[in-house]
Tab-separated table of C-alpha atoms in Angstrom:
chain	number	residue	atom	x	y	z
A	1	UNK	CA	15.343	18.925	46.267
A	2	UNK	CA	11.834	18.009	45.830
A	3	UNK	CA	10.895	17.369	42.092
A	4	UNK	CA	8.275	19.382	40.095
A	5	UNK	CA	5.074	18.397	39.753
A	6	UNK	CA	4.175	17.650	36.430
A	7	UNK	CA	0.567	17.678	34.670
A	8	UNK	CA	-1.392	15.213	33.084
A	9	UNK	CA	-0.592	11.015	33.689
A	10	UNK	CA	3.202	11.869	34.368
A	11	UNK	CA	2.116	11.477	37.944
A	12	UNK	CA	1.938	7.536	37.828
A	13	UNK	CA	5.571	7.322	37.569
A	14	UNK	CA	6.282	9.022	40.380
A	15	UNK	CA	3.833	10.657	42.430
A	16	UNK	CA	1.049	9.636	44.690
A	17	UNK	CA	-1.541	11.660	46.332
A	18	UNK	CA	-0.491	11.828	49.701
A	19	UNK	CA	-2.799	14.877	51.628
A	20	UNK	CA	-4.948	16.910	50.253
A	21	UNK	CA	-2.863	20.172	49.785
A	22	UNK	CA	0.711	18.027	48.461
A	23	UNK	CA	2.107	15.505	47.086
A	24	UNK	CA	5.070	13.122	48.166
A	25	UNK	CA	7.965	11.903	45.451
A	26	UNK	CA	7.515	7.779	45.598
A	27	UNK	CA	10.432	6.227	43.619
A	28	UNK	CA	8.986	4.215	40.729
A	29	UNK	CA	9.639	1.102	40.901
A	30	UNK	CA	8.145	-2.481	39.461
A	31	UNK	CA	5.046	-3.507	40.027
A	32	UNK	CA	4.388	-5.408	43.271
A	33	UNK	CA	4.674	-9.109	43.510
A	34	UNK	CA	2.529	-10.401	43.997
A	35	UNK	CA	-0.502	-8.345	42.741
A	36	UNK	CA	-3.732	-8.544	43.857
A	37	UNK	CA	-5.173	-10.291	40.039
A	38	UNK	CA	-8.598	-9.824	40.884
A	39	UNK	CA	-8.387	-6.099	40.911
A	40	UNK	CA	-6.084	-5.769	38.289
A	41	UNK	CA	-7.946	-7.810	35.659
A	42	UNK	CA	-11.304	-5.672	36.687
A	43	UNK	CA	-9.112	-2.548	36.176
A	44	UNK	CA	-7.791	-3.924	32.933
A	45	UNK	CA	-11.484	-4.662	31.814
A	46	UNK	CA	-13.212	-1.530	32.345
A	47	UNK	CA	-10.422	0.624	30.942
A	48	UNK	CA	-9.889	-1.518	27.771
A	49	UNK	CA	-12.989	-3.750	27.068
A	50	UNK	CA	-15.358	-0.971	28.376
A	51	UNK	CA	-14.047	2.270	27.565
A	52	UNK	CA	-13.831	4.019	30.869
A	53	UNK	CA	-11.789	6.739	31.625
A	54	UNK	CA	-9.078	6.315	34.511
A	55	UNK	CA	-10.841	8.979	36.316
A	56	UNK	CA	-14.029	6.909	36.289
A	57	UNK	CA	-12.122	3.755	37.559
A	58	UNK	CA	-10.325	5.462	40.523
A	59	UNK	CA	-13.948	6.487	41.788
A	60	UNK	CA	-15.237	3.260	41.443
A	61	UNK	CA	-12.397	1.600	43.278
A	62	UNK	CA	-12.269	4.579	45.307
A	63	UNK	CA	-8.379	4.758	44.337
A	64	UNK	CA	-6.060	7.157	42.574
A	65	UNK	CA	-6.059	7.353	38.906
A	66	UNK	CA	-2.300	7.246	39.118
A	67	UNK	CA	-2.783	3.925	40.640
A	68	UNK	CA	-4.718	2.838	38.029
A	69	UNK	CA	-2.035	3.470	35.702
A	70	UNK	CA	0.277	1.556	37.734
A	71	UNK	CA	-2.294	-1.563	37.702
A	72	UNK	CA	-2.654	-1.585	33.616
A	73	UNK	CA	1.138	-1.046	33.384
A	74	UNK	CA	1.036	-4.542	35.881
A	75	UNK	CA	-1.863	-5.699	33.677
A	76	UNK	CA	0.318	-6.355	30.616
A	77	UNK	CA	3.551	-6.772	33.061
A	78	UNK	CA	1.874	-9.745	34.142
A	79	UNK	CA	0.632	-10.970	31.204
A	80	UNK	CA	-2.960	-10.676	32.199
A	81	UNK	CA	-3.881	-8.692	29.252
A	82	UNK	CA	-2.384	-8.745	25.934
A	83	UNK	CA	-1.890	-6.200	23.284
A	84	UNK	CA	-1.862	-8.117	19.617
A	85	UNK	CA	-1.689	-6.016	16.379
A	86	UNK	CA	-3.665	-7.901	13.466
A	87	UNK	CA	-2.727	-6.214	10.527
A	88	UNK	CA	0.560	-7.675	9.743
A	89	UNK	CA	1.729	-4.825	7.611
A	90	UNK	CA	2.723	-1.174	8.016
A	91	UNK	CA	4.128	1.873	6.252
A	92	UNK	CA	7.828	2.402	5.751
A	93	UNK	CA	7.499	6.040	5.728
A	94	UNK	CA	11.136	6.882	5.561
A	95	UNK	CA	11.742	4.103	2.660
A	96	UNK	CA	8.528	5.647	0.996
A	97	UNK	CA	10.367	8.866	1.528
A	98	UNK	CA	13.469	8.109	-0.286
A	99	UNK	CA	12.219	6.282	-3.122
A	100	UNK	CA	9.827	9.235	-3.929
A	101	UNK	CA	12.664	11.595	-3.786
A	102	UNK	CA	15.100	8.935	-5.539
A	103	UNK	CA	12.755	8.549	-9.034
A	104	UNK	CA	10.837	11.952	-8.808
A	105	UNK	CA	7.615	10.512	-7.674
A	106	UNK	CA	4.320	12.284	-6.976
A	107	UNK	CA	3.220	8.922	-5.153
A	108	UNK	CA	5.338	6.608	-3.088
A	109	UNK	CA	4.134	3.488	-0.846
A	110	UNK	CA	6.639	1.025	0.658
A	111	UNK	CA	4.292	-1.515	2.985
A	112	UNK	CA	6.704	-3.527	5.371
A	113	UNK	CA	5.481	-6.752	6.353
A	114	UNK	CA	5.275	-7.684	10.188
A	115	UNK	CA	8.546	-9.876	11.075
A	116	UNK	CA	8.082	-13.142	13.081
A	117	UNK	CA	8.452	-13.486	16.865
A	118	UNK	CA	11.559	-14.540	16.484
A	119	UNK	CA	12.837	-11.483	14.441
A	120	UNK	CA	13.058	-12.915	11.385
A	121	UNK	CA	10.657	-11.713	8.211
A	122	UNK	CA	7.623	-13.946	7.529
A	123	UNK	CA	7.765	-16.315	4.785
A	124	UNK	CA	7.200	-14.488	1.157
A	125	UNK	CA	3.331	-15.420	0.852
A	126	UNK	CA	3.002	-13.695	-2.545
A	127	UNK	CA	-0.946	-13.473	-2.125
A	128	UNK	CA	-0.227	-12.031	1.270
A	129	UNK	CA	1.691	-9.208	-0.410
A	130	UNK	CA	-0.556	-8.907	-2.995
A	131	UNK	CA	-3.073	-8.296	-0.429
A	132	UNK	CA	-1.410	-5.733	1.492
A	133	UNK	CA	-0.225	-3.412	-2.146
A	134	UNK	CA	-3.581	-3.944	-2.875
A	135	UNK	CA	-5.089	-2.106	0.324
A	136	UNK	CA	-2.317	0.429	0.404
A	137	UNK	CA	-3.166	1.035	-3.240
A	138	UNK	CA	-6.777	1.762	-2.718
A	139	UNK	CA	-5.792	3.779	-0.040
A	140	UNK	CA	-4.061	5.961	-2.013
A	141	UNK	CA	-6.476	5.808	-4.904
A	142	UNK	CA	-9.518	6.409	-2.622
A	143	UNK	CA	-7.523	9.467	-1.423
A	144	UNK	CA	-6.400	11.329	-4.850
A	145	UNK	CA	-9.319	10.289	-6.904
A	146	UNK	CA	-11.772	13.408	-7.608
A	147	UNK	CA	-15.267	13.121	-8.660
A	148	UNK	CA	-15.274	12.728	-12.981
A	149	UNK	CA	-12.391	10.929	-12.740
A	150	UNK	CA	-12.319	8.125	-15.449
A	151	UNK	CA	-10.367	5.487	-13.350
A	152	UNK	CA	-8.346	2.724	-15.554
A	153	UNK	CA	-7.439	-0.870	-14.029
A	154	UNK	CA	-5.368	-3.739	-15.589
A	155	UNK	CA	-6.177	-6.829	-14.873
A	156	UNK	CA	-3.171	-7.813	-12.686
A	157	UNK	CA	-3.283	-9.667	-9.340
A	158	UNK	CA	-2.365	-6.255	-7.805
A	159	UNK	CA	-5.470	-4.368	-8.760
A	160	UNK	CA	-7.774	-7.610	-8.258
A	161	UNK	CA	-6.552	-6.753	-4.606
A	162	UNK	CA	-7.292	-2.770	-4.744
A	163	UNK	CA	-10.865	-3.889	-6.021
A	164	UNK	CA	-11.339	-6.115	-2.921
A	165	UNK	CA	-9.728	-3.597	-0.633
A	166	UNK	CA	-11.254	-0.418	-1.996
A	167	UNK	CA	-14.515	0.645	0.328
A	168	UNK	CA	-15.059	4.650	-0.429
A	169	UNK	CA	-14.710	6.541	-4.348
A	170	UNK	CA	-15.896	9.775	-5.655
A	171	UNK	CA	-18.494	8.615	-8.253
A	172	UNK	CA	-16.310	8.163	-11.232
A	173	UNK	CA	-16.366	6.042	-14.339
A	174	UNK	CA	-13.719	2.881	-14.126
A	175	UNK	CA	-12.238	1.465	-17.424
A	176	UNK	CA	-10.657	-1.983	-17.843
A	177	UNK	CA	-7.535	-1.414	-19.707
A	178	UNK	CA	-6.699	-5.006	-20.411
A	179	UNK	CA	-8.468	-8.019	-22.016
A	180	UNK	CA	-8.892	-11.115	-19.509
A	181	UNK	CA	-6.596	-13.578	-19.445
A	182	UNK	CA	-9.142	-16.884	-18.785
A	183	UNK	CA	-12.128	-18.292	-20.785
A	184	UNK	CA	-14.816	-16.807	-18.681
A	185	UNK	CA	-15.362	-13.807	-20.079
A	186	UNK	CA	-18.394	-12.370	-18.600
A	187	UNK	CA	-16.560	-13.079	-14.848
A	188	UNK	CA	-12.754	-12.999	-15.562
A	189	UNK	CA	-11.062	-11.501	-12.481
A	190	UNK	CA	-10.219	-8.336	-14.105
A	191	UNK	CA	-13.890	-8.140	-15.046
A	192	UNK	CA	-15.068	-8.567	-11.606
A	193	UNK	CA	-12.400	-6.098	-9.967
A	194	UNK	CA	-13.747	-2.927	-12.335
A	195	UNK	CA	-17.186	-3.804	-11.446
A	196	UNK	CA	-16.352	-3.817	-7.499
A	197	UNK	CA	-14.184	-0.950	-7.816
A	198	UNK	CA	-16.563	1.900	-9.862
A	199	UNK	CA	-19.650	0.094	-7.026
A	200	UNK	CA	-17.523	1.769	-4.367
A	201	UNK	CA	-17.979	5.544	-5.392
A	202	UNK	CA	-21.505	4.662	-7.457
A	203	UNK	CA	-20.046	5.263	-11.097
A	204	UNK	CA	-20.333	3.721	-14.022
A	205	UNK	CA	-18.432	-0.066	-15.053
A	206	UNK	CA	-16.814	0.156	-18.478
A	207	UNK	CA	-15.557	-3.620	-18.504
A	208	UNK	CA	-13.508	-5.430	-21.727
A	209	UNK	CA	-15.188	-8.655	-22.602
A	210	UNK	CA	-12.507	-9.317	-24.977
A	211	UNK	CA	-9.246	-11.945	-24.275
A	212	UNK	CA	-6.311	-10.159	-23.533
A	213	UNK	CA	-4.064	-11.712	-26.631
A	214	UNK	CA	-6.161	-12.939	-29.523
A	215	UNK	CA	-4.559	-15.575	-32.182
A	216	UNK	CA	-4.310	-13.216	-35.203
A	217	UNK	CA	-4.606	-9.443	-35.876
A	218	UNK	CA	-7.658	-9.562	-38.222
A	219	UNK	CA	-9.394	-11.152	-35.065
A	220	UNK	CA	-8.354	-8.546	-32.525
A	221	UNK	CA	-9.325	-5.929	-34.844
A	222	UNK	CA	-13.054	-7.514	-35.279
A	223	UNK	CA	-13.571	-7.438	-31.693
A	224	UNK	CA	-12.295	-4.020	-31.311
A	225	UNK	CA	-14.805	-3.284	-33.845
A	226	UNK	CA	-17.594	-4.751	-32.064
A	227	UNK	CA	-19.556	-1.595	-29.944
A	228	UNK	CA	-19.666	-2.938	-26.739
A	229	UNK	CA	-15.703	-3.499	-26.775
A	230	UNK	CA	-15.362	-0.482	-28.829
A	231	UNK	CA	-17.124	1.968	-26.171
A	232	UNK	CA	-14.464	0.659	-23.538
A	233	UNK	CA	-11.532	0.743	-26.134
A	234	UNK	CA	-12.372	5.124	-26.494
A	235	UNK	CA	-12.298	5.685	-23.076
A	236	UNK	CA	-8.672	5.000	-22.972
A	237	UNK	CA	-7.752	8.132	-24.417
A	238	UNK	CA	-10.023	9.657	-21.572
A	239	UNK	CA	-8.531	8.381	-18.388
A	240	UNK	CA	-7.593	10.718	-15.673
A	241	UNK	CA	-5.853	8.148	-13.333
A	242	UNK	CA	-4.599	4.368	-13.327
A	243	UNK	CA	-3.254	1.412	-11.652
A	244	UNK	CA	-1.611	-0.977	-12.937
A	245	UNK	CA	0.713	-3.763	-12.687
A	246	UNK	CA	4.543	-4.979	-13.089
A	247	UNK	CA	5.601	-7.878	-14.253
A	248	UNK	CA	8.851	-9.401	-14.452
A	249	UNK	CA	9.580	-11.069	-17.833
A	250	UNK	CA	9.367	-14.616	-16.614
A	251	UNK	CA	6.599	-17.433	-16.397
A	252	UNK	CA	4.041	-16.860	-13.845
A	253	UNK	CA	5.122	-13.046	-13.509
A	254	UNK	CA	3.787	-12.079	-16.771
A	255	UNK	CA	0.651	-12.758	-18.498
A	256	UNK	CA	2.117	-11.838	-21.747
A	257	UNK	CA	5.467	-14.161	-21.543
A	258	UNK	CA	2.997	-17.255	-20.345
A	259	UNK	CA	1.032	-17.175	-23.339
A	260	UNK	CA	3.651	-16.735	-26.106
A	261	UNK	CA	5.502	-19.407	-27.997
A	262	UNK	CA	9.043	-20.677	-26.885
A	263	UNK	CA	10.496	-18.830	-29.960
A	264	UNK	CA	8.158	-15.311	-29.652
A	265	UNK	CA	10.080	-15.504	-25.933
A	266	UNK	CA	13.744	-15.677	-27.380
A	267	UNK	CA	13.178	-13.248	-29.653
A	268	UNK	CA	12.021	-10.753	-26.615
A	269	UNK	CA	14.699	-11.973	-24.692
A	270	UNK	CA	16.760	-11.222	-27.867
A	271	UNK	CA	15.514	-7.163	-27.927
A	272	UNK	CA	16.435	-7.285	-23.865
A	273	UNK	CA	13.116	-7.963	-22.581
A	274	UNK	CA	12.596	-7.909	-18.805
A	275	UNK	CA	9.249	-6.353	-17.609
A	276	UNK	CA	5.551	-6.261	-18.986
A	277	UNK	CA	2.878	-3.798	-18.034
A	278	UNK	CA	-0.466	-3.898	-19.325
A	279	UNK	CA	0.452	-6.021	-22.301
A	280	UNK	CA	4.057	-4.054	-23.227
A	281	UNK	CA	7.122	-5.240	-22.612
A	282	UNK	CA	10.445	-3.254	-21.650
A	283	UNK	CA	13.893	-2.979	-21.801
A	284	UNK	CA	16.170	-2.449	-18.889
A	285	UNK	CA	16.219	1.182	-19.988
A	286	UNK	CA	12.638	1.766	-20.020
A	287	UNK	CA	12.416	1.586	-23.808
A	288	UNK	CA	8.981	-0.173	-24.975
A	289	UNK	CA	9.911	-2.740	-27.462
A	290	UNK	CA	7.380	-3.017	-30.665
A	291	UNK	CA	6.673	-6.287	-32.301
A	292	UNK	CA	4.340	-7.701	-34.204
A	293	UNK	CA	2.353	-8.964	-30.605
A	294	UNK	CA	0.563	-5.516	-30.165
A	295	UNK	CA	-1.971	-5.944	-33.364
A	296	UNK	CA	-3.432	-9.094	-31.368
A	297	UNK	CA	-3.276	-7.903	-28.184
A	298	UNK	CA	-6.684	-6.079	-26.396
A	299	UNK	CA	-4.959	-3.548	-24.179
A	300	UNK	CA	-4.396	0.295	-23.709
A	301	UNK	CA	-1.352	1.442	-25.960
A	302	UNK	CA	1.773	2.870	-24.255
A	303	UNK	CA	1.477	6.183	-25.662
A	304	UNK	CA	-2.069	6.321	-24.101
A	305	UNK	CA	-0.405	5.074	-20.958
A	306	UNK	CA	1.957	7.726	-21.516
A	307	UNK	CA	-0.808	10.352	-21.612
A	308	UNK	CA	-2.444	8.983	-17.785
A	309	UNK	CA	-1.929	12.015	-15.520
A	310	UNK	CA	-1.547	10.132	-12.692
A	311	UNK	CA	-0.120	6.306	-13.689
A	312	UNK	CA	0.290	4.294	-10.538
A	313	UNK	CA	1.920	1.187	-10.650
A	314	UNK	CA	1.672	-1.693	-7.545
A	315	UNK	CA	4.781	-4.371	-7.920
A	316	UNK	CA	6.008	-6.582	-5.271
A	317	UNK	CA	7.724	-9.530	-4.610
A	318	UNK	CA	11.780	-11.444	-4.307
A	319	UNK	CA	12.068	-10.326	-8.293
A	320	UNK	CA	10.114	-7.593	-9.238
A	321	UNK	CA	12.823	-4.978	-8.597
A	322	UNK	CA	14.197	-5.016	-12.043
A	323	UNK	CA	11.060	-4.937	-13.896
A	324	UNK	CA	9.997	-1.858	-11.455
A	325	UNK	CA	13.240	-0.356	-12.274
A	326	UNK	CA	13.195	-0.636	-16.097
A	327	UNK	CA	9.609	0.808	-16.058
A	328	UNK	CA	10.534	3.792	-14.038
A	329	UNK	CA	13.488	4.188	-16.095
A	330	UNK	CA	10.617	4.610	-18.914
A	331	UNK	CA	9.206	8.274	-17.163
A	332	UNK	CA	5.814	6.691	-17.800
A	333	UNK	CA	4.581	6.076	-14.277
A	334	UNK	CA	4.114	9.518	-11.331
A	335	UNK	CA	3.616	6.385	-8.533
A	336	UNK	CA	4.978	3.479	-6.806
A	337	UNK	CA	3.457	0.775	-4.777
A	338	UNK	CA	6.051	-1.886	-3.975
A	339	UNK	CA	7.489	-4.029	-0.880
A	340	UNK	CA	10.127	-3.249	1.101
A	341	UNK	CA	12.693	-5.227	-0.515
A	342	UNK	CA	11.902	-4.069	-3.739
A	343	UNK	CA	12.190	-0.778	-2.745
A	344	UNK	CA	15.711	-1.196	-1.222
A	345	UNK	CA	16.819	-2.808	-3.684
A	346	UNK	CA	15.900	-0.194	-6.557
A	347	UNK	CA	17.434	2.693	-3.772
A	348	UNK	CA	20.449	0.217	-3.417
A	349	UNK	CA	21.435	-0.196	-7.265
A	350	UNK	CA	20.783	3.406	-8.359
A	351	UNK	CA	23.492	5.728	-7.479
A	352	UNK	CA	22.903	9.535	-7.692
A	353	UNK	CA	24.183	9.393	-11.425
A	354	UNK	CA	21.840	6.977	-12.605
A	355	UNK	CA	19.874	8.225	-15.718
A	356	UNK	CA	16.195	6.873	-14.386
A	357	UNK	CA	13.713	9.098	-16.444
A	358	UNK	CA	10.340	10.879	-14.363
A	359	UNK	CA	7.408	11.806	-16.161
A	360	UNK	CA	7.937	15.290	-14.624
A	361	UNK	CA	11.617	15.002	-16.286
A	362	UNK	CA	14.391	14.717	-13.381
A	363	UNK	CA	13.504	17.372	-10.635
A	364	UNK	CA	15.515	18.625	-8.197
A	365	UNK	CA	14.822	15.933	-4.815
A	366	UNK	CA	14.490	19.441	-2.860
A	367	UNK	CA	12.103	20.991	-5.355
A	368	UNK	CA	8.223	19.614	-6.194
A	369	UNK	CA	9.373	15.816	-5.615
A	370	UNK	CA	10.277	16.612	-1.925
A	371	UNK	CA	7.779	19.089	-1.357
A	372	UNK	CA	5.265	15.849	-2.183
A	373	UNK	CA	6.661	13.267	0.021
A	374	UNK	CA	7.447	15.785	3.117
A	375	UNK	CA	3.971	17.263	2.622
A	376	UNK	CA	0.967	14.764	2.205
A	377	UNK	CA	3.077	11.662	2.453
A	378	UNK	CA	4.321	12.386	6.172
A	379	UNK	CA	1.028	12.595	7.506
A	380	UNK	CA	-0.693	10.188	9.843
A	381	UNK	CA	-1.368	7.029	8.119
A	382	UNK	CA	-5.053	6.940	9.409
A	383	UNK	CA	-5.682	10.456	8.005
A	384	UNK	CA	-5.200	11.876	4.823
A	385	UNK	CA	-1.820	9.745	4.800
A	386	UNK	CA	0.764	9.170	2.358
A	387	UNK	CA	-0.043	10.365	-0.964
A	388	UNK	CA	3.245	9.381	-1.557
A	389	UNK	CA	4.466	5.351	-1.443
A	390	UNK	CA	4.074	2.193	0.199
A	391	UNK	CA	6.197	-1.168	0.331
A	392	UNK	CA	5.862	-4.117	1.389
A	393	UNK	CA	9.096	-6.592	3.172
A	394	UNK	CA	8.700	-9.943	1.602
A	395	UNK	CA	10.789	-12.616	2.501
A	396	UNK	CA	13.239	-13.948	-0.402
């Protein structure tokens, strides 16, 4: 029995034009060898370098367009043209998907980083992570932010990242929530990313030139004092939407832990310390632990963090998964932008009776939370995608 014709380019694989009032089944088979490399490399060039259509080629080679599809399939059979992908980093959407539904999340991104040729995962660059959280958070934020938002950014590596990544904002005003961490105050990183960030949408800079942990408390409250610093410091209370960052509570992972004494560390570690965000540190069950440290530090407060409508955090790396977890355990944060390991490690170690805390409380994963993920986050990553999460796989 003679098979159906079908429409569209399903005749390459197994018709050809034979007459002009039928067509004859050809069994597909591999391309010939040899091929005729001349005409397959011109094929191969109009189609991909020039943009023709394969109706256009077949006319000017005066063959069938079905043939032309055979001759690009032989084009990259052959190895005479090759298809690279350069962004080394894509969207877990089913990972994204879970941990969304997992912790109650308005906003989950899981970024997966491309794996080697060999199958293994790339080495754990952590400014090549950085980079990719960073784009897939200024996707999101570009996405969700409306115009008269007041936009808040830490000064974490993360959001240094968004800044560079971000290229289109509703004109909104963007508020450093953090102090700077170097002696350059005037072009600290942190500086720098709220000025490239509120140029993207046309709005207004609110930057901190203040250090992010000052020696005493009289000092931090004279600079808070001061009206430049001031102006900043009461549009906290204002902010609409934020990003910030995770650290673990180790050296290098915080900015807090690195500039405290050896005995201001043990007696964190003491009171169960093990993540910082935005100057305040955490206990493994989300609980912000209050010392002394927060009358010389220049930072948003945690119940101002607590009242952010949208607070979107962006952690990655081989041992941010406990910090992430002891944050969300808080309920402060509606978003996550982590790795892929991160992420399956936080889905791993929770079972459904964990007590993890939502700023929506704990909703039903079938109710709102779902409705989120299966909505906006499923769509096509080059639309309107994934108001939901990202990760990115880091090697460990």
């Amino acid at each position: 029995m003679r098979p159906q014709r079908n429409d569209g380019d399903a005749y390459e694989y197994g018709y050809e034009r034979e007459r002009e009032y039928g067509y004859e089944y050809v069994e597909a088979a591999a391309p010939p060898a040899p091929i005729d490399k001349l005409l397959v490399a011109s094929v191969a060039r109009r189609f991909y370098l020039e943009n023709q259509s394969k109706v256009d080629i077949a006319k000017e080679f005066n063959i069938s367009r079905f043939k032309v599809a055979r001759l690009l399939d032989a084009a990259v059979a052959h190895d005479i043209v090759r298809i690279d992908i350069t962004v080394p980093a894509e969207i877990d959407a089913p990972l994204s998907q879970a941990l969304a539904e997992r912790f109650g999340l308005r906003h989950a991104i899981v970024v997966s980083l491309a794996r080697s040729e060999g199958g293994t995962q790339a080495p754990g660059d952590m400014r090549q992570v950085d980079r990719w959280l960073g784009t897939a958070a200024a996707q999101l934020i570009s996405e969700i932010a409306e115009e008269g938002d007041v936009l808040g950014l830490d000064g974490s590596r993360a959001v240094e990242a968004l800044s560079e990544a971000v290229t289109r904002l509703p004109s909104c005003e963007v508020v450093q929530l953090t102090g700077v961490h170097g002696p350059d105050l005037a072009n600290d990183p942190a500086v720098t990313a709220v000025r490239r960030t509120a140029a993207a949408g046309g709005g207004r800079a609110l930057p901190l030139y203040a250090p992010f942990v000052l020696p005493n408390a009289p000092t931090a409250s004279i600079l808070r004092s001061q009206p430049a610093i001031a102006e900043t410091l009461d549009r906290f209370g204002r902010v609409t939407k934020a990003v910030v960052g995770i650290g673990a509570w180790e050296t290098a992972l915080s900015p807090l832990y690195d500039v405290l004494t050896e005995r201001e560390r043990e007696t964190y570690d003491s009171l169960g310390a093990c993540a910082e965000m935005s100057g305040h540190v955490f206990d493994a069950t989300g609980n912000v632990i209050p010392t002394e440290l927060n009358a010389r530090t220049i930072s948003v407060s945690a119940a101002q963090l607590r009242g952010v409508p949208e607070l979107i955090a962006v952690s990655g790396g081989p041992r941010s998964a406990g910090a992430v977890r002891a944050v969300l355990n808080g309920g402060l944060l509606t978003g996550v932008v982590t790795d892929a390991t991160t992420a399956r490690r936080l889905l791993w170690r929770d079972g459904p009776d964990d007590s993890s805390r939502t700023r929506d409380g704990l909703r039903d994963a079938h109710g709102d939370a779902s409705r989120s993920v299966h909505g906006d986050a499923s769509r096509d990553v080059h639309g309107d995608a994934y108001r939901g999460a990202y990760v990115v796989d880091a090697a460990t």
